[in-house]
PDB file of C-alpha atoms in Angstrom:
ATOM      1  CA  MET A  26      95.937 111.058 118.629  1.00 43.00           C
ATOM      2  CA  THR A  27      97.138 112.103 115.272  1.00 44.00           C
ATOM      3  CA  LYS A  28      99.698 109.571 115.127  1.00 41.00           C
ATOM      4  CA  SER A  29      97.394 106.814 115.828  1.00 37.00           C
ATOM      5  CA  ILE A  30      95.034 108.018 113.294  1.00 33.00           C
ATOM      6  CA  ALA A  31      97.712 108.206 110.539  1.00 37.00           C
ATOM      7  CA  LEU A  32      99.126 104.591 111.727  1.00 30.00           C
ATOM      8  CA  PHE A  33      95.551 103.699 111.363  1.00 27.00           C
ATOM      9  CA  ALA A  34      94.827 105.235 107.970  1.00 32.00           C
ATOM     10  CA  SER A  35      97.873 103.729 106.476  1.00 34.00           C
ATOM     11  CA  LEU A  36      97.163 100.279 107.555  1.00 28.00           C
ATOM     12  CA  ALA A  37      93.571 100.604 106.088  1.00 34.00           C
ATOM     13  CA  LEU A  38      94.856 101.562 102.810  1.00 35.00           C
ATOM     14  CA  LEU A  39      97.285  98.729 102.678  1.00 33.00           C
ATOM     15  CA  THR A  40      94.709  96.270 103.956  1.00 34.00           C
ATOM     16  CA  SER A  41      92.208  97.407 101.110  1.00 36.00           C
ATOM     17  CA  VAL A  42      94.511  97.029  98.457  1.00 37.00           C
ATOM     18  CA  SER A  43      96.072  93.694  99.605  1.00 36.00           C
ATOM     19  CA  GLN A  44      93.093  91.578 100.482  1.00 35.00           C
ATOM     20  CA  ALA A  45      91.764  90.885  96.768  1.00 45.00           C
ATOM     21  CA  SER A  46      93.929  90.670  93.840  1.00 58.00           C
ATOM     22  CA  ALA A  47      93.651  89.595  90.367  1.00 71.00           C
ATOM     23  CA  ALA A  48      96.332  88.291  88.045  1.00 90.00           C
ATOM     24  CA  ILE A  49      96.790  87.160  84.453  1.00 96.00           C
ATOM     25  CA  VAL A  50      98.629  83.788  84.601  1.00 96.00           C
ATOM     26  CA  THR A  51     100.409  81.995  81.958  1.00 96.00           C
ATOM     27  CA  VAL A  52     100.730  78.218  82.517  1.00 96.00           C
ATOM     28  CA  THR A  53     102.984  76.311  80.123  1.00 97.00           C
ATOM     29  CA  TYR A  54     103.558  72.192  80.516  1.00 97.00           C
ATOM     30  CA  THR A  55     105.742  70.329  78.255  1.00 97.00           C
ATOM     31  CA  GLY A  56     106.169  66.547  77.827  1.00 97.00           C
ATOM     32  CA  ILE A  57     105.952  63.660  75.422  1.00 97.00           C
ATOM     33  CA  VAL A  58     103.044  62.025  73.879  1.00 96.00           C
ATOM     34  CA  THR A  59     102.900  58.573  75.135  1.00 96.00           C
ATOM     35  CA  SER A  60      99.675  57.889  72.820  1.00 94.00           C
ATOM     36  CA  GLY A  61      97.756  59.741  70.064  1.00 90.00           C
ATOM     37  CA  SER A  62      95.928  59.879  67.135  1.00 87.00           C
ATOM     38  CA  ASP A  63      95.778  62.767  64.598  1.00 86.00           C
ATOM     39  CA  GLN A  64      93.213  61.624  61.814  1.00 79.00           C
ATOM     40  CA  LEU A  65      93.774  65.122  59.721  1.00 73.00           C
ATOM     41  CA  ASP A  66      97.626  65.235  60.320  1.00 80.00           C
ATOM     42  CA  HIS A  67      97.131  68.767  62.216  1.00 80.00           C
ATOM     43  CA  PHE A  68     100.616  68.184  63.932  1.00 87.00           C
ATOM     44  CA  HIS A  69     102.457  66.706  60.755  1.00 86.00           C
ATOM     45  CA  TYR A  70     104.429  64.097  62.472  1.00 84.00           C
ATOM     46  CA  ALA A  71     106.829  61.680  61.184  1.00 77.00           C
ATOM     47  CA  THR A  72     103.851  59.050  61.098  1.00 76.00           C
ATOM     48  CA  PRO A  73     100.656  60.544  59.937  1.00 71.00           C
ATOM     49  CA  GLY A  74      97.847  59.885  62.285  1.00 80.00           C
ATOM     50  CA  ASN A  75     100.063  58.586  65.163  1.00 89.00           C
ATOM     51  CA  LEU A  76     101.540  60.877  67.467  1.00 92.00           C
ATOM     52  CA  THR A  77     103.209  58.570  69.761  1.00 93.00           C
ATOM     53  CA  GLY A  78     106.814  60.118  70.961  1.00 94.00           C
ATOM     54  CA  ALA A  79     106.194  63.552  69.605  1.00 93.00           C
ATOM     55  CA  SER A  80     107.168  66.417  71.666  1.00 95.00           C
ATOM     56  CA  TYR A  81     104.397  68.267  73.568  1.00 95.00           C
ATOM     57  CA  ALA A  82     103.799  71.615  75.102  1.00 96.00           C
ATOM     58  CA  ALA A  83     100.422  72.965  76.427  1.00 94.00           C
ATOM     59  CA  GLN A  84     100.094  76.498  77.405  1.00 95.00           C
ATOM     60  CA  TYR A  85      96.821  78.090  79.219  1.00 93.00           C
ATOM     61  CA  VAL A  86      96.139  81.790  79.965  1.00 94.00           C
ATOM     62  CA  PHE A  87      93.949  82.370  83.214  1.00 94.00           C
ATOM     63  CA  ASP A  88      92.597  85.439  84.974  1.00 95.00           C
ATOM     64  CA  THR A  89      92.230  84.520  88.354  1.00 95.00           C
ATOM     65  CA  SER A  90      89.513  86.919  89.397  1.00 94.00           C
ATOM     66  CA  LEU A  91      86.969  85.314  87.290  1.00 92.00           C
ATOM     67  CA  GLY A  92      84.529  82.335  88.121  1.00 92.00           C
ATOM     68  CA  ASN A  93      84.301  80.843  91.583  1.00 93.00           C
ATOM     69  CA  THR A  94      87.365  81.529  93.588  1.00 95.00           C
ATOM     70  CA  PHE A  95      88.562  80.122  96.718  1.00 95.00           C
ATOM     71  CA  SER A  96      91.687  81.258  98.772  1.00 96.00           C
ATOM     72  CA  SER A  97      93.181  79.542 101.915  1.00 97.00           C
ATOM     73  CA  PRO A  98      97.146  78.800 102.794  1.00 96.00           C
ATOM     74  CA  ASN A  99      96.766  75.307 101.761  1.00 97.00           C
ATOM     75  CA  GLN A 100      94.346  75.443  98.716  1.00 97.00           C
ATOM     76  CA  ASN A 101      93.701  78.378  95.940  1.00 97.00           C
ATOM     77  CA  TYR A 102      91.616  77.791  92.789  1.00 96.00           C
ATOM     78  CA  ALA A 103      89.438  79.469  90.184  1.00 95.00           C
ATOM     79  CA  ASN A 104      86.878  77.635  88.332  1.00 94.00           C
ATOM     80  CA  GLY A 105      83.762  78.234  86.124  1.00 92.00           C
ATOM     81  CA  GLY A 106      82.485  78.723  82.638  1.00 88.00           C
ATOM     82  CA  ASN A 107      79.540  79.414  80.318  1.00 77.00           C
ATOM     83  CA  HIS A 108      77.575  76.399  81.446  1.00 71.00           C
ATOM     84  CA  PRO A 109      74.502  75.542  83.562  1.00 70.00           C
ATOM     85  CA  VAL A 110      76.873  74.118  86.352  1.00 71.00           C
ATOM     86  CA  TYR A 111      78.749  76.992  87.028  1.00 74.00           C
ATOM     87  CA  ALA A 112      76.655  80.023  85.370  1.00 77.00           C
ATOM     88  CA  THR A 113      79.782  82.230  85.640  1.00 87.00           C
ATOM     89  CA  ALA A 114      82.404  83.637  83.777  1.00 88.00           C
ATOM     90  CA  SER A 115      85.566  81.113  83.033  1.00 90.00           C
ATOM     91  CA  PRO A 116      88.824  81.889  84.369  1.00 93.00           C
ATOM     92  CA  ASN A 117      90.416  80.431  81.172  1.00 90.00           C
ATOM     93  CA  LEU A 118      91.179  82.957  78.442  1.00 90.00           C
ATOM     94  CA  SER A 119      92.856  80.699  76.118  1.00 89.00           C
ATOM     95  CA  ALA A 120      94.538  77.218  75.656  1.00 90.00           C
ATOM     96  CA  THR A 121      96.984  75.923  73.027  1.00 90.00           C
ATOM     97  CA  VAL A 122      98.213  72.672  72.334  1.00 91.00           C
ATOM     98  CA  THR A 123     101.499  72.369  70.286  1.00 93.00           C
ATOM     99  CA  VAL A 124     102.899  69.048  69.139  1.00 93.00           C
ATOM    100  CA  ASN A 125     105.837  68.460  66.918  1.00 92.00           C
ATOM    101  CA  GLY A 126     106.189  72.422  66.892  1.00 93.00           C
ATOM    102  CA  TYR A 127     102.771  72.759  65.490  1.00 92.00           C
ATOM    103  CA  SER A 128      99.893  74.601  67.401  1.00 91.00           C
ATOM    104  CA  LEU A 129      96.206  74.029  67.641  1.00 86.00           C
ATOM    105  CA  ALA A 130      94.194  76.279  69.712  1.00 85.00           C
ATOM    106  CA  LEU A 131      90.685  75.764  71.291  1.00 81.00           C
ATOM    107  CA  PRO A 132      88.314  77.994  70.145  1.00 75.00           C
ATOM    108  CA  VAL A 133      86.914  80.935  72.046  1.00 68.00           C
ATOM    109  CA  GLY A 134      83.528  80.800  73.291  1.00 64.00           C
ATOM    110  CA  ASN A 135      81.371  78.468  75.425  1.00 62.00           C
ATOM    111  CA  TRP A 136      84.732  78.097  77.881  1.00 76.00           C
ATOM    112  CA  ILE A 137      84.818  75.793  81.005  1.00 88.00           C
ATOM    113  CA  GLY A 138      88.182  76.344  82.909  1.00 91.00           C
ATOM    114  CA  ALA A 139      89.966  75.669  86.264  1.00 93.00           C
ATOM    115  CA  ILE A 140      93.224  76.530  87.708  1.00 96.00           C
ATOM    116  CA  SER A 141      93.930  74.866  91.211  1.00 97.00           C
ATOM    117  CA  ALA A 142      96.805  74.542  93.382  1.00 97.00           C
ATOM    118  CA  THR A 143      96.830  72.474  96.871  1.00 97.00           C
ATOM    119  CA  ASN A 144      99.809  71.922  99.329  1.00 97.00           C
ATOM    120  CA  ASN A 145      99.037  70.321 102.606  1.00 96.00           C
ATOM    121  CA  GLY A 146     102.460  69.656 103.510  1.00 96.00           C
ATOM    122  CA  VAL A 147     102.132  65.886 102.673  1.00 96.00           C
ATOM    123  CA  THR A 148     101.410  66.197  99.101  1.00 97.00           C
ATOM    124  CA  SER A 149     100.959  69.044  96.451  1.00 97.00           C
ATOM    125  CA  GLN A 150      99.403  69.408  92.850  1.00 97.00           C
ATOM    126  CA  GLN A 151      98.687  71.996  90.190  1.00 97.00           C
ATOM    127  CA  TYR A 152      95.931  71.204  87.832  1.00 97.00           C
ATOM    128  CA  HIS A 153      94.745  73.111  84.840  1.00 96.00           C
ATOM    129  CA  TYR A 154      92.040  72.505  82.721  1.00 93.00           C
ATOM    130  CA  ALA A 155      90.045  74.021  79.761  1.00 90.00           C
ATOM    131  CA  TYR A 156      86.980  72.715  77.963  1.00 87.00           C
ATOM    132  CA  PHE A 157      85.065  74.019  74.926  1.00 81.00           C
ATOM    133  CA  TYR A 158      81.964  72.833  73.597  1.00 74.00           C
ATOM    134  CA  ASP A 159      79.416  73.918  70.767  1.00 69.00           C
ATOM    135  CA  ASN A 160      76.316  72.061  69.604  1.00 63.00           C
ATOM    136  CA  SER A 161      74.962  74.690  67.436  1.00 60.00           C
ATOM    137  CA  ALA A 162      74.256  74.477  63.847  1.00 49.00           C
ATOM    138  CA  PHE A 163      74.196  70.504  63.569  1.00 45.00           C
ATOM    139  CA  ILE A 164      77.796  70.677  64.799  1.00 46.00           C
ATOM    140  CA  SER A 165      78.708  68.823  67.892  1.00 48.00           C
ATOM    141  CA  THR A 166      82.397  69.703  68.952  1.00 56.00           C
ATOM    142  CA  ASN A 167      84.223  69.040  71.962  1.00 64.00           C
ATOM    143  CA  ASN A 168      87.764  70.384  72.741  1.00 76.00           C
ATOM    144  CA  THR A 169      89.338  69.436  75.944  1.00 85.00           C
ATOM    145  CA  LEU A 170      92.835  70.037  77.420  1.00 86.00           C
ATOM    146  CA  GLU A 171      93.960  69.009  80.965  1.00 92.00           C
ATOM    147  CA  ASN A 172      97.318  68.907  82.738  1.00 95.00           C
ATOM    148  CA  SER A 173      98.392  68.042  86.316  1.00 96.00           C
ATOM    149  CA  ILE A 174     101.341  67.153  88.387  1.00 96.00           C
ATOM    150  CA  THR A 175     101.082  65.645  91.812  1.00 97.00           C
ATOM    151  CA  ASN A 176     104.055  65.565  93.785  1.00 96.00           C
ATOM    152  CA  ASN A 177     104.031  63.135  96.579  1.00 95.00           C
ATOM    153  CA  GLY A 178     105.384  65.919  98.944  1.00 96.00           C
ATOM    154  CA  ALA A 179     105.154  69.569  99.452  1.00 96.00           C
ATOM    155  CA  ALA A 180     107.445  70.696  96.171  1.00 97.00           C
ATOM    156  CA  LEU A 181     104.699  72.421  94.490  1.00 97.00           C
ATOM    157  CA  THR A 182     103.313  75.739  95.642  1.00 96.00           C
ATOM    158  CA  ALA A 183      99.798  75.873  96.925  1.00 97.00           C
ATOM    159  CA  SER A 184      99.419  79.587  95.061  1.00 96.00           C
ATOM    160  CA  ILE A 185      97.836  80.041  91.661  1.00 96.00           C
ATOM    161  CA  THR A 186      99.562  83.322  91.095  1.00 95.00           C
ATOM    162  CA  THR A 187     103.429  82.923  92.236  1.00 95.00           C
ATOM    163  CA  PRO A 188     105.689  82.494  89.130  1.00 96.00           C
ATOM    164  CA  PHE A 189     107.798  79.387  89.440  1.00 96.00           C
ATOM    165  CA  SER A 190     109.129  76.694  87.587  1.00 97.00           C
ATOM    166  CA  TYR A 191     109.219  72.798  88.221  1.00 97.00           C
ATOM    167  CA  THR A 192     110.924  69.775  86.579  1.00 98.00           C
ATOM    168  CA  VAL A 193     109.237  66.426  87.293  1.00 97.00           C
ATOM    169  CA  VAL A 194     111.144  64.049  89.450  1.00 96.00           C
ATOM    170  CA  PRO A 195     110.626  60.222  89.732  1.00 96.00           C
ATOM    171  CA  GLY A 196     107.434  59.408  91.735  1.00 96.00           C
ATOM    172  CA  ASP A 197     105.270  62.299  90.552  1.00 97.00           C
ATOM    173  CA  ILE A 198     102.223  61.837  88.877  1.00 97.00           C
ATOM    174  CA  ALA A 199     102.496  64.018  85.948  1.00 97.00           C
ATOM    175  CA  ASN A 200     100.264  63.449  82.861  1.00 94.00           C
ATOM    176  CA  GLY A 201      98.098  65.357  80.586  1.00 95.00           C
ATOM    177  CA  ASN A 202      95.304  64.727  77.722  1.00 93.00           C
ATOM    178  CA  PHE A 203      94.235  66.721  74.694  1.00 90.00           C
ATOM    179  CA  TRP A 204      91.046  66.021  72.817  1.00 86.00           C
ATOM    180  CA  PHE A 205      89.797  67.809  69.626  1.00 80.00           C
ATOM    181  CA  TYR A 206      86.821  66.188  68.520  1.00 72.00           C
ATOM    182  CA  GLY A 207      83.802  67.439  65.971  1.00 60.00           C
ATOM    183  CA  VAL A 208      80.839  65.568  64.475  1.00 50.00           C
ATOM    184  CA  THR A 209      80.151  67.043  61.220  1.00 48.00           C
ATOM    185  CA  GLN A 210      79.764  65.942  57.532  1.00 39.00           C
ATOM    186  CA  ALA A 211      83.487  65.288  58.072  1.00 49.00           C
ATOM    187  CA  ASN A 212      84.596  63.625  61.134  1.00 53.00           C
ATOM    188  CA  LEU A 213      87.649  65.447  62.888  1.00 55.00           C
ATOM    189  CA  GLY A 214      89.754  63.675  65.750  1.00 73.00           C
ATOM    190  CA  THR A 215      92.877  64.610  67.391  1.00 84.00           C
ATOM    191  CA  LEU A 216      93.612  63.081  70.942  1.00 86.00           C
ATOM    192  CA  GLY A 217      96.227  62.136  72.908  1.00 91.00           C
ATOM    193  CA  THR A 218      97.671  61.340  76.335  1.00 94.00           C
ATOM    194  CA  VAL A 219     101.013  62.839  77.731  1.00 96.00           C
ATOM    195  CA  ALA A 220     103.759  62.201  80.142  1.00 97.00           C
ATOM    196  CA  LEU A 221     104.647  65.585  81.567  1.00 97.00           C
ATOM    197  CA  THR A 222     108.389  66.592  82.145  1.00 97.00           C
ATOM    198  CA  SER A 223     108.048  70.235  83.389  1.00 97.00           C
ATOM    199  CA  LEU A 224     105.617  73.137  84.558  1.00 97.00           C
ATOM    200  CA  THR A 225     106.354  76.759  84.102  1.00 97.00           C
ATOM    201  CA  VAL A 226     104.061  79.565  85.552  1.00 96.00           C
ATOM    202  CA  THR A 227     104.572  83.174  84.922  1.00 96.00           C
ATOM    203  CA  VAL A 228     102.330  86.214  86.048  1.00 94.00           C
ATOM    204  CA  GLU A 229     101.874  88.685  83.190  1.00 78.00           C
ATOM    205  CA  GLY A 230     100.421  91.476  85.240  1.00 62.00           C
ATOM    206  CA  VAL A 231      98.947  92.034  88.632  1.00 55.00           C
ATOM    207  CA  SER A 232      96.129  94.596  89.341  1.00 50.00           C
ATOM    208  CA  ALA A 233      94.809  95.237  92.796  1.00 46.00           C
ATOM    209  CA  VAL A 234      90.759  94.815  92.889  1.00 47.00           C
ATOM    210  CA  PRO A 235      89.501  95.967  96.473  1.00 48.00           C
ATOM    211  CA  GLU A 236      86.524  93.995  97.448  1.00 44.00           C
ATOM    212  CA  PRO A 237      83.272  95.795  98.354  1.00 43.00           C
ATOM    213  CA  SER A 238      83.834  95.122 101.991  1.00 44.00           C
ATOM    214  CA  THR A 239      87.299  97.097 101.992  1.00 44.00           C
ATOM    215  CA  TRP A 240      85.882 100.371 100.427  1.00 37.00           C
ATOM    216  CA  ALA A 241      84.854 101.635 103.843  1.00 46.00           C
ATOM    217  CA  MET A 242      88.330 101.046 105.208  1.00 46.00           C
ATOM    218  CA  MET A 243      89.711 102.785 101.960  1.00 45.00           C
ATOM    219  CA  ILE A 244      87.309 105.964 102.743  1.00 47.00           C
ATOM    220  CA  LEU A 245      88.126 105.868 106.397  1.00 46.00           C
ATOM    221  CA  GLY A 246      91.993 105.674 105.396  1.00 48.00           C
ATOM    222  CA  PHE A 247      91.608 108.574 103.176  1.00 45.00           C
ATOM    223  CA  ALA A 248      89.689 110.327 105.891  1.00 49.00           C
ATOM    224  CA  GLY A 249      92.348 109.837 108.397  1.00 49.00           C
ATOM    225  CA  ILE A 250      95.281 110.815 106.337  1.00 47.00           C
ATOM    226  CA  GLY A 251      93.052 114.157 105.396  1.00 52.00           C
ATOM    227  CA  PHE A 252      92.387 114.849 109.127  1.00 43.00           C
ATOM    228  CA  MET A 253      96.205 114.454 110.070  1.00 49.00           C
ATOM    229  CA  ALA A 254      96.866 116.962 107.228  1.00 49.00           C
ATOM    230  CA  TYR A 255      94.364 119.316 108.550  1.00 46.00           C
ATOM    231  CA  ARG A 256      95.663 119.309 112.159  1.00 51.00           C
ATOM    232  CA  ARG A 257      99.330 120.045 110.748  1.00 53.00           C
ATOM    233  CA  LYS A 258      98.085 122.891 108.919  1.00 51.00           C
ATOM    234  CA  SER A 259      96.060 124.391 111.660  1.00 48.00           C
ATOM    235  CA  LYS A 260      98.488 124.151 114.350  1.00 47.00           C
ATOM    236  CA  PRO A 261     100.716 127.143 113.281  1.00 47.00           C
ATOM    237  CA  ALA A 262      97.567 129.285 113.332  1.00 47.00           C
ATOM    238  CA  LEU A 263      96.723 128.251 116.759  1.00 40.00           C
ATOM    239  CA  LEU A 264     100.085 129.049 117.964  1.00 43.00           C
ATOM    240  CA  ALA A 265      99.865 132.673 116.256  1.00 48.00           C
ATOM    241  CA  THR A 266      96.656 133.450 118.263  1.00 49.00           C
TER     242      THR A 266
END
């Protein structure tokens, strides 16, 4: 009986920790700009205003516990944002575009973000998105960073929290776009489309976050371990009598 309680208690503790976990994930895409315009020369490319042919990198940081989340063997995602469509926290913590060695970050504020992965055994995809908007103080600002790779096979993981590196192969649909646009007294426009060449996902930190439904199992697990310790301690006393 005591061994059964101990085993159940251990399983309860393990289950309570593993059922829900959050990860801080950094996603990096690289590629080449296939067409682009840079009116204010943010990226200092050889031909001012024209980014075609420049090197490209996009980096996102996500907290996969935020927003609307879904998990299954074939699909996982987290999405949301400070917007009436979602009315929830965005999983996207930051997003940066680097072209020709110069970086431009999306402002922190009214975020909409998405991190998604699918693999149904026939096709697989990794998708990442960040969007910032601000219509206050007579300023309309839209900043978008969107990248995805679709493989006509099962080469890409369905996980959004598993570290991996991937190099684009012929037949993949691998593209991205960035858009920095503001309307004030002076126009600001930087945009481009990209042919992606690689994707790297790293997990900076993982912390177990028990769901409410698992707290009872945790308590039961601790109680079982405590009962087992009590029985062991009381046995010598019973034998002595």
